[in-house]
Amino acid sequence: MAIQTSYVWDHEMLAIQTWAYQCQACNKTVYLVDKLTADNRIYHKACFRCHHCKGTLKLGNYNSFEGVLYCRPHFDQTFKRTGSLDKSFEVPLANLEHGWLEQNKVATMFAGTRDKCLGCKKTVYPIEKVAVDGSIYHRTCFKCTHGGCVISPSNYIAHEGKLYCKHHHIQLFKEKGNYSQLEGESDMREKVNATVVTAES
């Protein structure tokens, strides 16, 4: 919605026209420097964001439905996957029961996911997924518990659900001469008993 203010010639005054626009997202005034127009609607550049992920959009990477803005991946996830225009981000249970996901392997590559990261408990999308020993992590959550360093599936050690890089795992062992700071006391007793039995044999 545009608010027009115009001044006319009156007693030798210069005619001035000013235009003020209202942002469709925040309803505040938009000045020409910060104006972005999409679908005949006016936004601040900073308010032009995806409704789902709040990511900043550009004119070349957005879609809208009923005035609601989406980035392309979330628009596809919301509308194209379900085949309808109901704004659901979950796969209907009827589709899962009928084996819809198993039948269309290409669709499953681009479909949403129900996988949750073991580290942060949030949804893990295929592009950021690290799977090891049946556990799923974000790439950014797959890091050493002790030092916070980045680890990979080939250089990690897991103890009681905690991840360690091989370097810090060895370092913690050298500090105490055992893994007592990593493992529970019952696990250590079992290892000591096993060592004693082996030594007696």
mmCIF file of C-alpha atoms in Angstrom:
data_model
loop_
_atom_site.group_PDB
_atom_site.id
_atom_site.type_symbol
_atom_site.label_atom_id
_atom_site.label_comp_id
_atom_site.label_asym_id
_atom_site.label_seq_id
_atom_site.Cartn_x
_atom_site.Cartn_y
_atom_site.Cartn_z
ATOM 1 C CA MET A 1 0.000 0.000 0.000
ATOM 2 C CA ALA A 2 1.497 3.328 -1.011
ATOM 3 C CA ILE A 3 0.891 6.587 0.783
ATOM 4 C CA GLN A 4 1.199 9.525 -1.542
ATOM 5 C CA THR A 5 2.022 12.992 -0.387
ATOM 6 C CA SER A 6 2.198 15.751 -2.898
ATOM 7 C CA TYR A 7 2.627 19.452 -2.585
ATOM 8 C CA VAL A 8 1.355 21.826 -5.241
ATOM 9 C CA TRP A 9 2.498 25.244 -6.272
ATOM 10 C CA ASP A 10 1.314 27.585 -3.585
ATOM 11 C CA HIS A 11 2.592 31.123 -3.203
ATOM 12 C CA GLU A 12 5.745 30.506 -5.196
ATOM 13 C CA MET A 13 6.703 27.229 -3.436
ATOM 14 C CA LEU A 14 8.361 24.416 -5.307
ATOM 15 C CA ALA A 15 6.193 21.379 -5.984
ATOM 16 C CA ILE A 16 7.489 18.370 -4.083
ATOM 17 C CA GLN A 17 6.259 14.805 -4.298
ATOM 18 C CA THR A 18 7.180 12.168 -1.772
ATOM 19 C CA TRP A 19 6.170 8.548 -1.728
ATOM 20 C CA ALA A 20 6.147 6.282 1.306
ATOM 21 C CA TYR A 21 5.499 2.558 1.023
ATOM 22 C CA GLN A 22 4.445 0.064 3.646
ATOM 23 C CA CYS A 23 6.257 -3.272 4.022
ATOM 24 C CA GLN A 24 3.958 -6.300 3.653
ATOM 25 C CA ALA A 25 5.927 -8.225 6.297
ATOM 26 C CA CYS A 26 6.397 -5.710 9.135
ATOM 27 C CA ASN A 27 3.917 -2.948 8.165
ATOM 28 C CA LYS A 28 6.587 -0.270 8.633
ATOM 29 C CA THR A 29 7.568 2.430 6.169
ATOM 30 C CA VAL A 30 9.799 1.368 3.292
ATOM 31 C CA TYR A 31 12.045 3.971 1.711
ATOM 32 C CA LEU A 32 13.297 3.724 -1.855
ATOM 33 C CA VAL A 33 16.808 2.733 -0.785
ATOM 34 C CA ASP A 34 15.495 -0.375 1.030
ATOM 35 C CA LYS A 35 12.548 -1.168 -1.277
ATOM 36 C CA LEU A 36 12.081 -4.586 -2.858
ATOM 37 C CA THR A 37 9.023 -5.425 -4.960
ATOM 38 C CA ALA A 38 7.882 -9.007 -5.524
ATOM 39 C CA ASP A 39 4.461 -10.187 -6.733
ATOM 40 C CA ASN A 40 3.292 -6.563 -6.721
ATOM 41 C CA ARG A 41 3.976 -6.377 -2.992
ATOM 42 C CA ILE A 42 6.550 -4.162 -1.316
ATOM 43 C CA TYR A 43 9.052 -5.359 1.307
ATOM 44 C CA HIS A 44 12.155 -4.170 3.115
ATOM 45 C CA LYS A 45 15.122 -6.109 1.772
ATOM 46 C CA ALA A 46 15.667 -7.503 5.287
ATOM 47 C CA CYS A 47 11.987 -8.558 5.618
ATOM 48 C CA PHE A 48 12.045 -10.592 2.394
ATOM 49 C CA ARG A 49 12.460 -13.953 4.197
ATOM 50 C CA CYS A 50 11.221 -17.538 3.994
ATOM 51 C CA HIS A 51 8.208 -18.154 6.235
ATOM 52 C CA HIS A 52 9.579 -21.552 7.325
ATOM 53 C CA CYS A 53 13.357 -21.161 7.799
ATOM 54 C CA LYS A 54 13.551 -17.339 8.048
ATOM 55 C CA GLY A 55 16.366 -17.337 5.486
ATOM 56 C CA THR A 56 16.853 -14.168 3.431
ATOM 57 C CA LEU A 57 15.388 -14.499 -0.054
ATOM 58 C CA LYS A 58 16.386 -13.031 -3.387
ATOM 59 C CA LEU A 59 14.153 -12.345 -6.361
ATOM 60 C CA GLY A 60 15.612 -15.342 -8.159
ATOM 61 C CA ASN A 61 15.148 -17.910 -5.375
ATOM 62 C CA TYR A 62 11.712 -17.439 -3.837
ATOM 63 C CA ASN A 63 8.183 -18.721 -4.305
ATOM 64 C CA SER A 64 4.990 -17.469 -2.714
ATOM 65 C CA PHE A 65 1.540 -18.846 -2.057
ATOM 66 C CA GLU A 66 -1.320 -16.709 -0.759
ATOM 67 C CA GLY A 67 1.144 -13.922 0.006
ATOM 68 C CA VAL A 68 3.381 -16.157 2.138
ATOM 69 C CA LEU A 69 7.038 -16.270 1.044
ATOM 70 C CA TYR A 70 9.112 -19.458 0.875
ATOM 71 C CA CYS A 71 12.594 -20.369 -0.269
ATOM 72 C CA ARG A 72 12.476 -22.898 -3.112
ATOM 73 C CA PRO A 73 13.388 -25.961 -1.011
ATOM 74 C CA HIS A 74 10.670 -25.262 1.576
ATOM 75 C CA PHE A 75 8.099 -24.396 -1.077
ATOM 76 C CA ASP A 76 8.827 -27.712 -2.787
ATOM 77 C CA GLN A 77 8.761 -29.542 0.524
ATOM 78 C CA THR A 78 5.470 -27.938 1.516
ATOM 79 C CA PHE A 79 3.492 -28.124 -1.700
ATOM 80 C CA LYS A 80 5.054 -30.353 -4.327
ATOM 81 C CA ARG A 81 5.767 -33.378 -2.131
ATOM 82 C CA THR A 82 2.223 -33.691 -0.846
ATOM 83 C CA GLY A 83 0.669 -32.940 -4.230
ATOM 84 C CA SER A 84 -1.708 -30.505 -2.590
ATOM 85 C CA LEU A 85 -1.656 -26.943 -1.387
ATOM 86 C CA ASP A 86 -2.246 -27.698 2.285
ATOM 87 C CA LYS A 87 0.708 -26.212 4.143
ATOM 88 C CA SER A 88 1.888 -29.409 5.819
ATOM 89 C CA PHE A 89 5.567 -30.160 6.396
ATOM 90 C CA GLU A 90 4.873 -33.730 7.504
ATOM 91 C CA VAL A 91 4.248 -36.692 5.211
ATOM 92 C CA PRO A 92 0.676 -37.929 5.732
ATOM 93 C CA LEU A 93 0.639 -41.268 7.568
ATOM 94 C CA ALA A 94 -1.524 -42.781 4.819
ATOM 95 C CA ASN A 95 1.366 -42.280 2.390
ATOM 96 C CA LEU A 96 3.779 -44.065 4.722
ATOM 97 C CA GLU A 97 1.399 -46.977 5.259
ATOM 98 C CA HIS A 98 0.990 -47.511 1.510
ATOM 99 C CA GLY A 99 4.729 -47.576 0.902
ATOM 100 C CA TRP A 100 4.711 -44.320 -1.074
ATOM 101 C CA LEU A 101 8.245 -43.415 0.009
ATOM 102 C CA GLU A 102 9.672 -46.831 -0.872
ATOM 103 C CA GLN A 103 8.025 -46.886 -4.304
ATOM 104 C CA ASN A 104 9.468 -43.625 -5.532
ATOM 105 C CA LYS A 105 13.209 -43.579 -4.786
ATOM 106 C CA VAL A 106 13.813 -40.324 -6.647
ATOM 107 C CA ALA A 107 11.138 -38.590 -4.587
ATOM 108 C CA THR A 108 12.704 -39.829 -1.351
ATOM 109 C CA MET A 109 15.990 -38.143 -2.257
ATOM 110 C CA PHE A 110 14.265 -34.758 -2.249
ATOM 111 C CA ALA A 111 11.555 -35.417 0.313
ATOM 112 C CA GLY A 112 11.726 -34.165 3.867
ATOM 113 C CA THR A 113 13.210 -36.269 6.602
ATOM 114 C CA ARG A 114 12.260 -37.395 10.051
ATOM 115 C CA ASP A 115 15.864 -38.112 11.045
ATOM 116 C CA LYS A 116 16.934 -36.322 14.226
ATOM 117 C CA CYS A 117 20.487 -35.413 15.175
ATOM 118 C CA LEU A 118 21.757 -37.312 18.224
ATOM 119 C CA GLY A 119 23.720 -34.209 19.260
ATOM 120 C CA CYS A 120 21.144 -31.403 19.082
ATOM 121 C CA LYS A 121 17.887 -33.382 18.601
ATOM 122 C CA LYS A 122 16.904 -31.279 15.551
ATOM 123 C CA THR A 123 15.938 -32.465 12.049
ATOM 124 C CA VAL A 124 18.832 -33.591 9.857
ATOM 125 C CA TYR A 125 18.459 -33.011 6.123
ATOM 126 C CA PRO A 126 20.313 -35.295 3.699
ATOM 127 C CA ILE A 127 22.814 -32.642 2.610
ATOM 128 C CA GLU A 128 24.094 -32.157 6.183
ATOM 129 C CA LYS A 129 23.797 -35.768 7.381
ATOM 130 C CA VAL A 130 26.581 -37.875 8.918
ATOM 131 C CA ALA A 131 25.572 -41.445 9.792
ATOM 132 C CA VAL A 132 27.823 -43.673 11.890
ATOM 133 C CA ASP A 133 26.964 -46.927 13.669
ATOM 134 C CA GLY A 134 23.240 -46.322 13.194
ATOM 135 C CA SER A 135 23.388 -42.840 14.731
ATOM 136 C CA ILE A 136 22.706 -39.656 12.761
ATOM 137 C CA TYR A 137 24.332 -36.254 13.269
ATOM 138 C CA HIS A 138 24.559 -32.864 11.561
ATOM 139 C CA ARG A 139 28.049 -32.293 10.150
ATOM 140 C CA THR A 140 28.401 -29.377 12.580
ATOM 141 C CA CYS A 141 27.332 -31.527 15.571
ATOM 142 C CA PHE A 142 29.698 -34.375 14.669
ATOM 143 C CA LYS A 143 32.640 -33.063 16.712
ATOM 144 C CA CYS A 144 34.842 -34.066 19.603
ATOM 145 C CA THR A 145 33.179 -33.762 23.030
ATOM 146 C CA HIS A 146 36.470 -32.915 24.719
ATOM 147 C CA GLY A 147 38.066 -30.414 22.329
ATOM 148 C CA GLY A 148 35.233 -29.456 19.983
ATOM 149 C CA CYS A 149 37.382 -30.263 16.981
ATOM 150 C CA VAL A 150 35.878 -31.523 13.731
ATOM 151 C CA ILE A 151 35.929 -35.281 13.329
ATOM 152 C CA SER A 152 35.053 -37.614 10.503
ATOM 153 C CA PRO A 153 33.603 -41.122 10.437
ATOM 154 C CA SER A 154 37.142 -42.466 9.965
ATOM 155 C CA ASN A 155 38.796 -40.715 12.932
ATOM 156 C CA TYR A 156 36.359 -40.836 15.839
ATOM 157 C CA ILE A 157 35.849 -42.978 18.936
ATOM 158 C CA ALA A 158 32.521 -43.152 20.781
ATOM 159 C CA HIS A 159 32.173 -43.776 24.526
ATOM 160 C CA GLU A 160 28.737 -43.893 26.180
ATOM 161 C CA GLY A 161 27.168 -41.876 23.390
ATOM 162 C CA LYS A 162 29.893 -39.198 23.455
ATOM 163 C CA LEU A 163 32.159 -38.589 20.473
ATOM 164 C CA TYR A 164 35.922 -38.076 20.695
ATOM 165 C CA CYS A 165 38.629 -37.550 18.101
ATOM 166 C CA LYS A 166 41.400 -40.130 18.292
ATOM 167 C CA HIS A 167 43.894 -37.487 19.451
ATOM 168 C CA HIS A 168 41.848 -36.362 22.482
ATOM 169 C CA HIS A 169 40.840 -39.940 23.255
ATOM 170 C CA ILE A 170 44.518 -40.936 23.510
ATOM 171 C CA GLN A 171 45.335 -37.739 25.429
ATOM 172 C CA LEU A 172 42.643 -38.481 28.049
ATOM 173 C CA PHE A 173 43.969 -42.022 28.404
ATOM 174 C CA LYS A 174 47.527 -40.775 28.977
ATOM 175 C CA GLU A 175 46.399 -38.323 31.703
ATOM 176 C CA LYS A 176 45.030 -41.051 33.994
ATOM 177 C CA GLY A 177 46.419 -44.216 32.477
ATOM 178 C CA ASN A 178 42.921 -45.528 31.877
ATOM 179 C CA TYR A 179 39.544 -44.482 30.497
ATOM 180 C CA SER A 180 37.882 -43.874 33.884
ATOM 181 C CA GLN A 181 37.003 -40.297 32.962
ATOM 182 C CA LEU A 182 35.250 -41.595 29.830
ATOM 183 C CA GLU A 183 33.514 -44.733 31.061
ATOM 184 C CA GLY A 184 31.228 -45.597 33.944
ATOM 185 C CA GLU A 185 32.631 -47.340 37.025
ATOM 186 C CA SER A 186 30.830 -50.611 36.227
ATOM 187 C CA ASP A 187 32.505 -50.792 32.811
ATOM 188 C CA MET A 188 35.912 -50.261 34.442
ATOM 189 C CA ARG A 189 35.305 -53.030 37.000
ATOM 190 C CA GLU A 190 34.484 -55.440 34.178
ATOM 191 C CA LYS A 191 37.713 -54.514 32.368
ATOM 192 C CA VAL A 192 39.797 -54.843 35.551
ATOM 193 C CA ASN A 193 38.240 -58.263 36.273
ATOM 194 C CA ALA A 194 38.924 -59.358 32.684
ATOM 195 C CA THR A 195 42.545 -58.156 32.993
ATOM 196 C CA VAL A 196 43.042 -60.004 36.312
ATOM 197 C CA VAL A 197 41.622 -63.232 34.857
ATOM 198 C CA THR A 198 43.906 -62.910 31.830
ATOM 199 C CA ALA A 199 46.966 -62.238 34.028
ATOM 200 C CA GLU A 200 46.265 -65.302 36.197
ATOM 201 C CA SER A 201 45.929 -67.587 33.181
#
